[in-house]
mmCIF file of C-alpha atoms in Angstrom:
data_model
loop_
_atom_site.group_PDB
_atom_site.id
_atom_site.type_symbol
_atom_site.label_atom_id
_atom_site.label_comp_id
_atom_site.label_asym_id
_atom_site.label_seq_id
_atom_site.Cartn_x
_atom_site.Cartn_y
_atom_site.Cartn_z
ATOM 1 C CA UNK A 617 7.837 3.804 -13.068
ATOM 2 C CA UNK A 618 5.800 5.611 -15.802
ATOM 3 C CA UNK A 619 2.590 4.108 -14.285
ATOM 4 C CA UNK A 620 0.494 6.785 -12.649
ATOM 5 C CA UNK A 621 -0.313 5.909 -8.988
ATOM 6 C CA UNK A 622 -3.726 4.598 -8.115
ATOM 7 C CA UNK A 623 -5.692 6.799 -5.546
ATOM 8 C CA UNK A 624 -5.231 6.405 -2.000
ATOM 9 C CA UNK A 625 -6.934 2.905 -0.830
ATOM 10 C CA UNK A 626 -6.720 1.539 -4.720
ATOM 11 C CA UNK A 627 -3.741 -0.954 -6.162
ATOM 12 C CA UNK A 628 -2.968 -2.125 -9.369
ATOM 13 C CA UNK A 629 -4.305 -5.548 -9.839
ATOM 14 C CA UNK A 630 -0.945 -6.874 -10.579
ATOM 15 C CA UNK A 631 0.378 -5.505 -7.146
ATOM 16 C CA UNK A 632 -2.354 -7.548 -5.354
ATOM 17 C CA UNK A 633 -1.815 -10.762 -7.264
ATOM 18 C CA UNK A 634 0.265 -13.053 -5.157
ATOM 19 C CA UNK A 635 0.104 -11.258 -1.944
ATOM 20 C CA UNK A 636 -0.056 -13.194 1.450
ATOM 21 C CA UNK A 637 -3.135 -12.396 3.308
ATOM 22 C CA UNK A 638 -3.375 -12.280 7.503
ATOM 23 C CA UNK A 639 -5.991 -11.411 9.718
ATOM 24 C CA UNK A 640 -5.331 -9.111 12.651
ATOM 25 C CA UNK A 641 -3.906 -11.799 14.682
ATOM 26 C CA UNK A 642 -1.488 -12.792 12.552
ATOM 27 C CA UNK A 643 -3.033 -15.959 10.852
ATOM 28 C CA UNK A 644 -2.129 -16.362 7.686
ATOM 29 C CA UNK A 645 -5.237 -17.214 5.473
ATOM 30 C CA UNK A 646 -4.076 -17.547 2.078
ATOM 31 C CA UNK A 647 -2.718 -15.836 -1.006
ATOM 32 C CA UNK A 648 -4.595 -13.790 -3.378
ATOM 33 C CA UNK A 649 -4.770 -15.854 -6.696
ATOM 34 C CA UNK A 650 -7.419 -14.007 -8.558
ATOM 35 C CA UNK A 651 -9.404 -10.630 -8.589
ATOM 36 C CA UNK A 652 -12.801 -10.761 -9.880
ATOM 37 C CA UNK A 653 -14.924 -7.345 -10.492
ATOM 38 C CA UNK A 654 -18.413 -7.938 -9.461
ATOM 39 C CA UNK A 655 -20.899 -5.309 -9.223
ATOM 40 C CA UNK A 656 -19.518 -2.090 -7.410
ATOM 41 C CA UNK A 657 -16.387 -3.702 -5.959
ATOM 42 C CA UNK A 658 -13.718 -6.221 -6.370
ATOM 43 C CA UNK A 659 -13.526 -9.746 -4.917
ATOM 44 C CA UNK A 660 -10.230 -11.286 -4.041
ATOM 45 C CA UNK A 661 -10.052 -14.942 -4.603
ATOM 46 C CA UNK A 662 -7.739 -16.123 -1.652
ATOM 47 C CA UNK A 663 -6.216 -19.714 -1.760
ATOM 48 C CA UNK A 664 -5.044 -21.672 0.880
ATOM 49 C CA UNK A 665 -4.253 -25.107 -0.058
ATOM 50 C CA UNK A 666 -7.285 -26.655 -1.822
ATOM 51 C CA UNK A 667 -9.768 -23.999 0.105
ATOM 52 C CA UNK A 668 -10.854 -20.794 -1.777
ATOM 53 C CA UNK A 669 -12.240 -17.995 0.087
ATOM 54 C CA UNK A 670 -14.052 -15.255 -1.999
ATOM 55 C CA UNK A 671 -13.262 -12.006 0.133
ATOM 56 C CA UNK A 672 -15.129 -8.727 -0.773
ATOM 57 C CA UNK A 673 -12.107 -6.116 -1.050
ATOM 58 C CA UNK A 674 -14.037 -3.069 0.485
ATOM 59 C CA UNK A 675 -12.348 -0.672 2.783
ATOM 60 C CA UNK A 676 -14.077 -1.525 5.917
ATOM 61 C CA UNK A 677 -12.192 -5.169 5.829
ATOM 62 C CA UNK A 678 -8.837 -4.196 4.379
ATOM 63 C CA UNK A 679 -6.490 -2.645 7.192
ATOM 64 C CA UNK A 680 -3.193 -2.499 5.478
ATOM 65 C CA UNK A 681 -1.945 -3.259 2.273
ATOM 66 C CA UNK A 682 2.042 -3.590 2.007
ATOM 67 C CA UNK A 683 2.740 -4.165 -1.887
ATOM 68 C CA UNK A 684 6.447 -4.001 -0.827
ATOM 69 C CA UNK A 685 6.298 -6.890 1.225
ATOM 70 C CA UNK A 686 3.705 -8.543 -0.608
ATOM 71 C CA UNK A 687 1.563 -8.656 2.453
ATOM 72 C CA UNK A 688 -2.236 -7.607 3.259
ATOM 73 C CA UNK A 689 -3.869 -7.500 6.566
ATOM 74 C CA UNK A 690 -7.590 -7.828 7.077
ATOM 75 C CA UNK A 691 -10.424 -7.785 9.199
ATOM 76 C CA UNK A 692 -12.967 -10.268 7.460
ATOM 77 C CA UNK A 693 -16.667 -10.509 8.475
ATOM 78 C CA UNK A 694 -17.188 -12.984 11.175
ATOM 79 C CA UNK A 695 -16.982 -16.738 9.942
ATOM 80 C CA UNK A 696 -15.514 -15.885 6.440
ATOM 81 C CA UNK A 697 -12.205 -17.904 7.073
ATOM 82 C CA UNK A 698 -13.705 -20.400 9.597
ATOM 83 C CA UNK A 699 -10.413 -20.721 11.176
#
């Protein structure tokens, strides 16, 4: 309760870890397992079973983050998840 809220479009790492990630058609692509700080932006490590995808956490690909329900909606670059 005492934490300062992050700016709009930003989240605390502990809020993102464990969130389920879905693409816009409702397909679950995995769960955020780790967050890597690489260069100018973060990269989310999204795991689905044995498969791990490194997702560039930039606003153009993140459509909605629902911390309360631990759900993230993304519009990934074509072919990233190869579903």
